[in-house]
Short mmCIF file of C-alpha atoms in Angstrom, two decimals:
data_model
loop_
_atom_site.label_atom_id
_atom_site.label_comp_id
_atom_site.label_asym_id
_atom_site.label_seq_id
_atom_site.Cartn_x
_atom_site.Cartn_y
_atom_site.Cartn_z
CA UNK A 1 65.82 269.60 289.74
CA UNK A 2 64.28 271.80 292.52
CA UNK A 3 60.59 271.63 293.44
CA UNK A 4 58.79 274.51 291.74
CA UNK A 5 55.25 275.49 292.66
CA UNK A 6 52.74 277.81 291.23
CA UNK A 7 52.24 280.54 293.65
CA UNK A 8 48.78 282.00 293.51
CA UNK A 9 49.92 285.37 294.99
CA UNK A 10 52.59 286.09 292.44
CA UNK A 11 50.92 284.19 289.52
CA UNK A 12 54.36 282.68 288.89
CA UNK A 13 55.97 279.24 289.20
CA UNK A 14 58.73 279.70 291.91
CA UNK A 15 61.38 277.42 293.28
CA UNK A 16 60.45 276.29 296.68
CA UNK A 17 62.86 277.69 299.19
CA UNK A 18 61.70 276.99 302.76
CA UNK A 19 62.25 279.38 305.55
CA UNK A 20 64.29 276.77 307.44
CA UNK A 21 66.42 274.50 305.62
CA UNK A 22 65.16 270.87 305.62
CA UNK A 23 61.80 271.72 307.02
CA UNK A 24 58.44 272.72 305.50
CA UNK A 25 55.36 274.14 307.35
CA UNK A 26 52.01 273.86 305.57
CA UNK A 27 48.57 275.24 306.64
CA UNK A 28 45.58 273.82 304.75
CA UNK A 29 42.14 275.18 305.20
CA UNK A 30 40.01 272.19 306.24
CA UNK A 31 36.15 271.88 306.09
CA UNK A 32 33.25 273.38 308.02
CA UNK A 33 31.98 270.32 309.61
CA UNK A 34 28.20 270.92 308.74
CA UNK A 35 27.40 267.88 306.66
CA UNK A 36 28.82 264.67 305.21
CA UNK A 37 31.81 265.08 302.84
CA UNK A 38 31.38 264.66 299.20
CA UNK A 39 34.07 263.90 296.51
CA UNK A 40 34.63 267.56 295.85
CA UNK A 41 35.35 268.24 299.48
CA UNK A 42 38.10 265.62 299.79
CA UNK A 43 40.05 266.59 296.62
CA UNK A 44 41.92 269.35 298.53
CA UNK A 45 42.90 266.95 301.27
CA UNK A 46 44.21 264.52 298.68
CA UNK A 47 46.13 267.10 296.66
CA UNK A 48 47.97 268.51 299.79
CA UNK A 49 48.48 264.93 301.12
CA UNK A 50 50.47 264.33 297.88
CA UNK A 51 52.39 267.55 298.32
CA UNK A 52 53.29 266.48 302.00
CA UNK A 53 54.34 263.02 300.75
CA UNK A 54 56.42 264.37 297.87
CA UNK A 55 58.26 266.94 300.37
CA UNK A 56 58.91 264.07 302.74
CA UNK A 57 60.31 261.86 299.86
CA UNK A 58 62.45 264.75 298.91
CA UNK A 59 63.99 264.81 302.37
CA UNK A 60 61.91 267.57 304.16
CA UNK A 61 60.56 267.29 307.78
CA UNK A 62 56.96 268.50 307.25
CA UNK A 63 54.44 269.89 309.67
CA UNK A 64 51.05 269.95 308.04
CA UNK A 65 48.15 271.72 309.97
CA UNK A 66 44.71 271.25 308.61
CA UNK A 67 42.02 272.94 310.71
CA UNK A 68 38.26 272.17 310.94
CA UNK A 69 35.71 274.94 311.36
CA UNK A 70 33.50 273.55 314.20
CA UNK A 71 31.42 276.82 314.83
CA UNK A 72 29.81 278.69 312.06
CA UNK A 73 26.33 280.13 310.90
CA UNK A 74 25.78 277.16 308.68
CA UNK A 75 26.40 274.74 311.60
CA UNK A 76 23.98 276.58 313.87
CA UNK A 77 21.37 276.79 311.16
CA UNK A 78 21.61 273.03 310.32
CA UNK A 79 21.65 271.91 313.86
CA UNK A 80 18.54 274.05 314.56
CA UNK A 81 16.82 272.49 311.55
CA UNK A 82 17.63 268.88 312.77
CA UNK A 83 16.74 269.65 316.32
CA UNK A 84 20.25 268.76 317.80
CA UNK A 85 22.95 270.65 319.64
CA UNK A 86 25.26 272.43 317.22
CA UNK A 87 28.38 270.80 318.88
CA UNK A 88 26.72 267.35 318.47
CA UNK A 89 26.25 267.93 314.80
CA UNK A 90 29.77 269.31 314.33
CA UNK A 91 31.38 266.39 316.14
CA UNK A 92 29.27 263.79 314.05
CA UNK A 93 30.17 265.34 310.78
CA UNK A 94 33.80 265.59 311.84
CA UNK A 95 33.77 261.84 312.51
CA UNK A 96 32.29 261.28 308.96
CA UNK A 97 34.95 263.47 307.58
CA UNK A 98 37.72 261.43 309.30
CA UNK A 99 36.38 258.11 308.09
CA UNK A 100 36.10 259.45 304.36
CA UNK A 101 39.72 260.75 304.51
CA UNK A 102 41.08 257.50 305.98
CA UNK A 103 39.17 255.49 303.29
CA UNK A 104 41.28 257.31 300.58
CA UNK A 105 44.47 257.04 302.59
CA UNK A 106 45.00 260.67 303.45
CA UNK A 107 47.54 260.78 306.24
CA UNK A 108 46.41 262.44 309.42
CA UNK A 109 47.77 266.05 309.79
CA UNK A 110 50.48 266.85 312.33
CA UNK A 111 47.71 268.59 314.13
CA UNK A 112 44.05 269.28 313.35
CA UNK A 113 42.86 272.22 315.35
CA UNK A 114 39.40 273.40 315.74
CA UNK A 115 38.07 276.92 315.99
CA UNK A 116 36.35 276.36 319.35
CA UNK A 117 39.48 275.28 320.98
CA UNK A 118 41.46 278.41 320.13
CA UNK A 119 39.26 281.26 321.33
CA UNK A 120 41.94 282.74 323.46
CA UNK A 121 44.36 282.99 320.65
CA UNK A 122 41.67 284.50 318.44
CA UNK A 123 40.73 287.12 320.94
CA UNK A 124 44.51 287.94 321.37
CA UNK A 125 44.92 288.59 317.68
CA UNK A 126 41.74 290.66 317.52
CA UNK A 127 43.10 292.78 320.29
CA UNK A 128 46.32 293.27 318.54
CA UNK A 129 44.54 294.42 315.28
CA UNK A 130 42.45 296.96 317.38
CA UNK A 131 45.61 298.30 319.04
CA UNK A 132 47.25 298.69 315.60
CA UNK A 133 44.22 300.67 314.39
CA UNK A 134 43.14 297.92 311.82
CA UNK A 135 39.92 296.76 313.65
CA UNK A 136 37.14 298.33 315.62
CA UNK A 137 34.14 297.28 317.84
CA UNK A 138 30.79 298.17 316.35
CA UNK A 139 29.01 301.10 318.01
CA UNK A 140 25.59 299.60 317.56
CA UNK A 141 25.73 297.47 320.67
CA UNK A 142 25.84 294.26 318.72
CA UNK A 143 29.21 293.06 320.16
CA UNK A 144 30.67 292.68 316.68
CA UNK A 145 34.40 293.48 315.87
CA UNK A 146 35.30 294.27 312.25
CA UNK A 147 38.54 294.46 310.26
CA UNK A 148 38.87 297.92 308.82
CA UNK A 149 39.75 297.16 305.09
CA UNK A 150 40.39 300.78 304.37
CA UNK A 151 43.11 300.94 307.07
CA UNK A 152 45.31 298.19 305.29
CA UNK A 153 46.51 299.75 301.91
CA UNK A 154 47.46 296.18 300.74
CA UNK A 155 44.04 294.72 301.10
CA UNK A 156 43.20 292.90 297.83
CA UNK A 157 46.81 292.11 296.87
CA UNK A 158 46.37 288.29 297.04
CA UNK A 159 43.45 288.36 294.41
CA UNK A 160 44.63 291.63 292.80
CA UNK A 161 41.29 293.53 293.31
CA UNK A 162 40.59 297.02 294.36
CA UNK A 163 38.43 297.63 297.37
CA UNK A 164 36.05 299.81 295.33
CA UNK A 165 35.32 296.83 292.99
CA UNK A 166 34.39 294.30 295.82
CA UNK A 167 31.06 293.16 296.93
CA UNK A 168 30.04 294.10 300.44
CA UNK A 169 31.04 291.43 303.07
CA UNK A 170 27.84 289.39 304.02
CA UNK A 171 29.12 287.91 307.19
CA UNK A 172 27.39 290.32 309.71
CA UNK A 173 24.72 293.16 310.04
CA UNK A 174 26.18 295.98 307.87
CA UNK A 175 24.74 298.66 310.09
CA UNK A 176 27.75 298.39 312.42
CA UNK A 177 30.25 298.71 309.75
CA UNK A 178 32.31 301.71 308.68
CA UNK A 179 32.60 300.29 305.13
CA UNK A 180 30.36 297.57 303.70
CA UNK A 181 33.54 295.53 302.76
CA UNK A 182 34.65 295.36 306.44
CA UNK A 183 34.56 291.77 307.61
CA UNK A 184 33.65 290.29 311.02
CA UNK A 185 36.41 289.09 313.28
CA UNK A 186 34.07 288.65 316.31
CA UNK A 187 30.36 288.02 316.24
CA UNK A 188 28.29 289.19 319.27
CA UNK A 189 25.96 286.67 320.69
CA UNK A 190 22.35 286.96 319.48
CA UNK A 191 19.30 285.96 321.62
CA UNK A 192 18.19 283.57 318.81
CA UNK A 193 21.35 281.51 319.15
CA UNK A 194 22.30 278.91 321.80
CA UNK A 195 24.11 280.28 324.94
CA UNK A 196 26.71 277.48 324.35
CA UNK A 197 27.78 278.88 321.05
CA UNK A 198 29.38 281.91 322.69
CA UNK A 199 32.41 282.68 324.64
CA UNK A 200 33.52 285.68 326.87
CA UNK A 201 35.51 288.39 325.29
CA UNK A 202 36.38 292.14 326.01
CA UNK A 203 33.53 293.04 323.59
CA UNK A 204 30.89 290.79 325.29
CA UNK A 205 29.95 287.07 324.68
CA UNK A 206 30.18 286.01 321.17
CA UNK A 207 32.07 283.71 318.74
CA UNK A 208 34.92 284.01 316.21
CA UNK A 209 34.39 285.07 312.63
CA UNK A 210 35.35 282.55 309.95
CA UNK A 211 38.59 284.22 308.70
CA UNK A 212 40.16 285.08 312.02
CA UNK A 213 40.27 281.52 313.27
CA UNK A 214 42.74 280.33 310.52
CA UNK A 215 45.14 283.18 311.12
CA UNK A 216 45.20 282.46 314.87
CA UNK A 217 45.64 278.71 314.47
CA UNK A 218 48.42 279.03 311.67
CA UNK A 219 50.26 281.41 314.00
CA UNK A 220 49.99 279.12 316.96
CA UNK A 221 51.25 276.01 315.28
CA UNK A 222 53.44 277.27 312.52
CA UNK A 223 54.62 280.68 313.72
CA UNK A 224 54.18 284.19 312.48
CA UNK A 225 55.77 283.13 309.16
CA UNK A 226 55.47 279.77 307.52
CA UNK A 227 56.07 278.23 304.12
CA UNK A 228 52.80 277.23 302.32
CA UNK A 229 49.10 277.97 302.73
CA UNK A 230 46.73 275.95 300.66
CA UNK A 231 43.10 275.21 299.98
CA UNK A 232 40.51 275.20 297.31
CA UNK A 233 40.49 277.82 294.64
CA UNK A 234 37.13 278.92 295.91
CA UNK A 235 38.72 280.14 299.12
CA UNK A 236 40.96 282.68 297.41
CA UNK A 237 38.29 285.38 298.04
CA UNK A 238 37.21 286.31 300.50
CA UNK A 239 38.73 283.75 302.95
CA UNK A 240 42.34 283.73 302.03
CA UNK A 241 42.49 287.38 301.07
CA UNK A 242 41.18 288.25 304.53
CA UNK A 243 43.48 285.81 306.29
CA UNK A 244 46.51 287.41 304.72
CA UNK A 245 45.32 291.06 305.36
CA UNK A 246 44.46 290.55 309.10
CA UNK A 247 47.68 288.56 309.57
CA UNK A 248 50.07 290.98 307.94
CA UNK A 249 48.18 293.85 309.45
CA UNK A 250 49.00 292.33 312.95
CA UNK A 251 52.74 292.26 311.94
CA UNK A 252 52.86 288.57 311.07
CA UNK A 253 54.48 287.87 307.52
CA UNK A 254 52.19 284.78 307.15
CA UNK A 255 52.46 282.42 304.27
CA UNK A 256 55.55 282.52 301.70
CA UNK A 257 53.53 280.53 299.00
CA UNK A 258 49.83 280.18 298.23
CA UNK A 259 48.66 277.04 296.63
CA UNK A 260 45.06 276.40 295.43
CA UNK A 261 43.44 273.23 294.06
CA UNK A 262 40.64 273.42 291.37
CA UNK A 263 37.19 272.05 291.81
CA UNK A 264 35.65 268.76 290.96
CA UNK A 265 32.65 269.85 288.95
CA UNK A 266 29.40 268.23 287.71
CA UNK A 267 27.73 269.71 284.65
CA UNK A 268 30.44 272.46 284.72
CA UNK A 269 29.52 273.72 288.20
CA UNK A 270 31.37 273.38 291.53
CA UNK A 271 30.24 270.30 293.34
CA UNK A 272 28.26 271.39 296.36
CA UNK A 273 25.22 270.39 298.35
CA UNK A 274 23.54 273.67 297.37
CA UNK A 275 23.54 272.63 293.76
CA UNK A 276 21.99 269.16 294.72
CA UNK A 277 24.63 267.43 292.74
CA UNK A 278 26.97 266.27 295.43
CA UNK A 279 28.23 262.71 295.70
CA UNK A 280 28.93 261.61 299.21
CA UNK A 281 32.17 259.72 299.56
CA UNK A 282 30.52 256.64 301.29
CA UNK A 283 28.23 256.26 298.29
CA UNK A 284 30.98 256.54 295.75
CA UNK A 285 32.88 253.88 297.59
CA UNK A 286 30.08 251.48 297.01
CA UNK A 287 31.09 251.52 293.45
CA UNK A 288 34.86 251.68 293.53
CA UNK A 289 37.47 250.96 296.20
CA UNK A 290 39.09 253.89 298.10
CA UNK A 291 42.38 253.38 296.33
CA UNK A 292 40.67 253.69 292.88
CA UNK A 293 38.89 256.90 293.89
CA UNK A 294 42.23 258.29 295.14
CA UNK A 295 43.90 257.36 291.87
CA UNK A 296 41.05 259.02 289.96
CA UNK A 297 41.77 262.32 291.83
CA UNK A 298 45.58 262.05 291.70
CA UNK A 299 45.57 261.50 287.92
CA UNK A 300 44.64 265.04 287.29
CA UNK A 301 46.97 267.97 288.06
CA UNK A 302 45.79 269.69 291.23
CA UNK A 303 45.10 272.96 289.28
CA UNK A 304 43.00 271.32 286.63
CA UNK A 305 39.17 271.18 287.05
CA UNK A 306 37.84 267.65 286.91
CA UNK A 307 34.40 267.07 285.38
CA UNK A 308 33.01 264.15 287.50
CA UNK A 309 31.41 261.31 285.85
CA UNK A 310 30.95 257.58 286.82
CA UNK A 311 32.26 256.62 283.51
CA UNK A 312 35.46 258.43 283.99
CA UNK A 313 35.71 257.04 287.53
CA UNK A 314 35.10 253.40 286.23
CA UNK A 315 37.84 254.00 283.57
CA UNK A 316 40.21 255.18 286.17
CA UNK A 317 39.43 252.11 288.38
CA UNK A 318 40.28 249.85 285.45
CA UNK A 319 43.53 251.66 284.66
CA UNK A 320 44.60 251.18 288.30
CA UNK A 321 43.64 247.59 288.28
CA UNK A 322 46.08 247.14 285.32
CA UNK A 323 48.88 248.61 287.39
CA UNK A 324 47.87 246.13 290.34
CA UNK A 325 47.85 243.29 287.75
CA UNK A 326 51.38 243.98 286.87
CA UNK A 327 52.51 244.18 290.52
CA UNK A 328 50.69 240.91 291.28
CA UNK A 329 52.23 239.04 288.51
CA UNK A 330 55.73 240.57 288.72
CA UNK A 331 55.89 239.82 292.38
CA UNK A 332 56.21 236.02 291.58
CA UNK A 333 59.11 236.68 289.41
CA UNK A 334 61.07 238.95 291.62
CA UNK A 335 63.44 237.63 294.30
CA UNK A 336 65.23 240.84 295.25
CA UNK A 337 64.32 244.46 294.40
CA UNK A 338 64.83 248.03 295.75
CA UNK A 339 62.66 251.06 295.49
CA UNK A 340 63.85 253.77 293.10
CA UNK A 341 62.16 256.78 291.27
CA UNK A 342 62.63 257.27 287.57
CA UNK A 343 64.05 260.58 286.46
CA UNK A 344 60.85 261.37 284.52
CA UNK A 345 58.70 260.88 287.61
CA UNK A 346 60.97 263.16 289.70
CA UNK A 347 60.84 265.82 287.06
CA UNK A 348 57.07 265.56 286.72
CA UNK A 349 56.51 265.93 290.62
CA UNK A 350 59.00 268.71 290.86
CA UNK A 351 57.16 270.68 288.07
CA UNK A 352 54.41 272.12 290.30
CA UNK A 353 53.28 268.55 291.56
CA UNK A 354 52.64 267.27 288.00
CA UNK A 355 50.79 264.17 289.04
CA UNK A 356 49.07 263.71 285.65
CA UNK A 357 52.56 263.37 283.97
CA UNK A 358 53.74 261.18 286.98
CA UNK A 359 50.97 258.80 286.57
CA UNK A 360 51.85 258.62 282.92
CA UNK A 361 55.30 257.45 283.94
CA UNK A 362 53.97 254.69 285.94
CA UNK A 363 52.01 253.30 283.09
CA UNK A 364 55.14 253.63 280.88
CA UNK A 365 57.07 251.54 283.46
CA UNK A 366 54.19 249.08 283.60
CA UNK A 367 54.05 248.66 279.85
CA UNK A 368 57.90 247.90 280.03
CA UNK A 369 57.42 245.49 282.80
CA UNK A 370 54.68 243.60 281.07
CA UNK A 371 56.86 243.35 277.97
CA UNK A 372 59.71 241.86 280.03
CA UNK A 373 57.46 239.50 281.75
CA UNK A 374 56.26 238.27 278.28
CA UNK A 375 59.96 237.76 277.39
CA UNK A 376 60.72 235.90 280.68
CA UNK A 377 63.20 238.77 281.57
CA UNK A 378 63.85 240.11 285.05
CA UNK A 379 61.56 242.84 286.06
CA UNK A 380 62.97 243.78 289.53
CA UNK A 381 63.90 247.32 288.48
CA UNK A 382 60.33 247.98 287.01
CA UNK A 383 58.70 246.37 290.09
CA UNK A 384 60.67 248.58 292.39
CA UNK A 385 60.03 251.78 290.39
CA UNK A 386 56.39 251.17 290.30
CA UNK A 387 56.07 250.61 294.02
CA UNK A 388 58.23 253.67 294.72
CA UNK A 389 56.10 255.86 292.63
CA UNK A 390 52.87 254.58 294.07
CA UNK A 391 54.22 255.19 297.51
CA UNK A 392 54.77 258.79 296.74
CA UNK A 393 51.11 259.15 295.58
CA UNK A 394 49.63 257.21 298.48
CA UNK A 395 48.59 254.51 296.04
CA UNK A 396 50.78 251.51 297.14
CA UNK A 397 48.31 248.55 297.46
CA UNK A 398 50.62 247.06 300.03
CA UNK A 399 50.19 250.03 302.40
CA UNK A 400 48.61 248.61 305.55
CA UNK A 401 46.35 251.84 305.53
CA UNK A 402 44.34 250.33 302.76
CA UNK A 403 43.61 247.16 304.55
CA UNK A 404 41.46 244.74 302.53
CA UNK A 405 40.27 247.57 300.33
CA UNK A 406 43.65 248.23 298.82
CA UNK A 407 44.61 244.64 298.13
CA UNK A 408 41.36 243.25 296.61
CA UNK A 409 43.27 242.57 293.35
CA UNK A 410 45.11 239.60 294.72
CA UNK A 411 41.96 237.53 294.74
CA UNK A 412 40.84 238.90 291.36
CA UNK A 413 44.26 238.19 289.67
CA UNK A 414 44.15 234.62 290.97
CA UNK A 415 40.66 234.00 289.69
CA UNK A 416 41.56 235.60 286.16
CA UNK A 417 44.88 233.55 286.16
CA UNK A 418 42.97 230.26 286.73
CA UNK A 419 40.40 231.14 284.01
CA UNK A 420 42.95 232.14 281.41
CA UNK A 421 44.91 229.19 282.31
CA UNK A 422 42.13 226.81 281.62
CA UNK A 423 41.41 228.52 278.22
CA UNK A 424 45.14 228.22 277.28
CA UNK A 425 45.09 224.60 278.05
CA UNK A 426 42.06 224.18 275.81
CA UNK A 427 43.79 226.15 273.09
CA UNK A 428 46.95 224.10 273.48
CA UNK A 429 44.82 220.82 273.15
CA UNK A 430 43.19 222.17 269.93
CA UNK A 431 46.72 223.09 268.52
CA UNK A 432 47.90 219.52 269.25
CA UNK A 433 45.07 217.98 267.34
CA UNK A 434 45.62 220.63 264.56
CA UNK A 435 42.06 222.04 265.21
CA UNK A 436 43.35 225.41 264.08
CA UNK A 437 39.91 227.00 263.89
CA UNK A 438 39.11 226.21 267.53
CA UNK A 439 42.45 227.33 268.64
CA UNK A 440 42.01 230.70 266.85
CA UNK A 441 38.49 231.05 268.27
CA UNK A 442 39.85 230.55 271.93
CA UNK A 443 42.59 233.07 271.14
CA UNK A 444 40.16 235.55 269.81
CA UNK A 445 37.74 234.98 272.91
CA UNK A 446 40.79 235.73 275.18
CA UNK A 447 41.85 238.86 273.15
CA UNK A 448 38.26 240.27 273.24
CA UNK A 449 38.49 240.14 277.07
CA UNK A 450 41.54 242.51 276.81
CA UNK A 451 44.18 239.87 277.41
CA UNK A 452 47.18 239.52 275.20
CA UNK A 453 48.59 235.99 274.45
CA UNK A 454 52.23 235.39 273.42
CA UNK A 455 53.46 232.01 272.48
CA UNK A 456 57.11 231.53 273.90
CA UNK A 457 59.53 228.64 274.05
CA UNK A 458 58.43 228.25 277.76
CA UNK A 459 54.87 228.02 276.77
CA UNK A 460 52.12 230.77 276.27
CA UNK A 461 52.17 233.71 278.54
CA UNK A 462 49.30 236.20 279.13
CA UNK A 463 49.19 239.87 280.02
CA UNK A 464 46.75 242.78 279.84
CA UNK A 465 46.96 244.24 276.25
CA UNK A 466 49.62 246.90 276.17
CA UNK A 467 47.57 249.31 274.34
CA UNK A 468 44.93 249.49 277.06
CA UNK A 469 47.24 250.45 279.86
#
C-alpha cells in the first residue's frame, strides 16, 4: 500500500509521490520563541516527528526543516515588559522548547533555522518580488515593504477565499498599504524598538515580516520546490496562505503537499496563553512521564481535535503502562526475536498516518501476547511486533532517548510481580488446606486490582486483565 496523505490544498487524500525518488523534504513551521511551550504547542512537533519516522521506516531519506521565529512583535513586547533584551528572551525560550521536545522524544530536525540568521536570503526574496511587480515599498517613509495581494490572481487558493472576503492584515500600519489585505514583508525600524532588532536593507533598517522568513528558509534548505509543508491548522491563514502566495509569485513552486494538525483544546477552545488555560510541558511532566504524554498525543489522529483533560491523560498513561508490562514480562520468555510490522499497522499508517488505528493494533497484539504468555506459549513474534510498532511511533521504552523516564516500568513491574507472587502463595496455601473461602477472597482481591489469574499445570500465572487493555 502507498502512503496516502490528506492534502489541505486540494482537500483530497492523495498518494504521496516525492519529487525525488527515495527522498522526502519536509518544512514544518516551528514556534515563535516568546514563552514556555505548553502541551498544545508541542503537538505539531510530535505529529510531524511521527511522519518523519514513518517515511524513514518506509525507506525514504528525509530532510526535515523546522524553523523558529526568533524576532517578532510579541517577542519585543514581552522582552520590554520583563526588562530583558529581546534576544536573551528568545534564546532562553528556545532552550525551554528544546528541553520540552527532547522530553517527549521528538527527534532534532535536520536543521533548525532562525529568522535572524537568514536576513540576506529574506532581503533577496523581497527584492525578487518587487522586481516581478508583486511587492512595493511604502511611500509613507516608514521603511515597510508589502506584498501586493491584488497582483497575484491566485491569492487565497490555499484556503479558498476571495480577497474581498478577507479581513485586513493587521501586521503593520495600514496607511502605507495600497490594499488593507496587503501584508508586511519588511518592517521599518521604529524609534520605540531596540536598535539591535533591526538590520540594514535597501529600504532602510528594519526586520523581516513573519511570513517571508519561512519562504526564504524553506527555499534555502529544501529548494524552490519540495514535498511537504506542515504546521498547525491555525497557521493555514494567514501564514501559510501568504507563504504560498509570495513564494509562487517569486517563481518558486513551493510545497507539493500541505498537512495541518488539529488543536489540543481546553473547554472547546484552542489551548493558548491568551486564554489563560495553557498547560506548560514541565508541569504536565510532573504528573506523567514524557513517554506517556507522547502516547497520549499519538493515540489521536493528527487531524482530530483533542479535548485535554488530566483524566484522559491518566487513562492514557495506564494504557501505555499495560503495553510496557507485556514487554517486561515477555522479555523473560523470549530468547530470539526480530522486529516486524503487522499488515494492519502498516495499512493504518499508510492511511494518512492513522495513528489511532495503529495504536489499536498494538493493543490487539498485546492482548494476544498476554494470552500466549498465560498458556506458556512462545511470544517472540508478538514481542518483536510490539517493539517495531513502538519504534515507529517514537514510543519504544528501550530507546536511549528516554533515559530513566522511559524505562520506569521495570522497577514498577518487579514490585508488582513480588506483591502478586506473595498473594498467590497465600492463595495456594489456602487451597492446600481447603480453605476455599480464603482462597476465593485472595483471588477476588487480586482481580479487583485489575490483575487476571489463571491456574495452569505449571502453576498460577498473572497478567493484566485482557478487557482493560
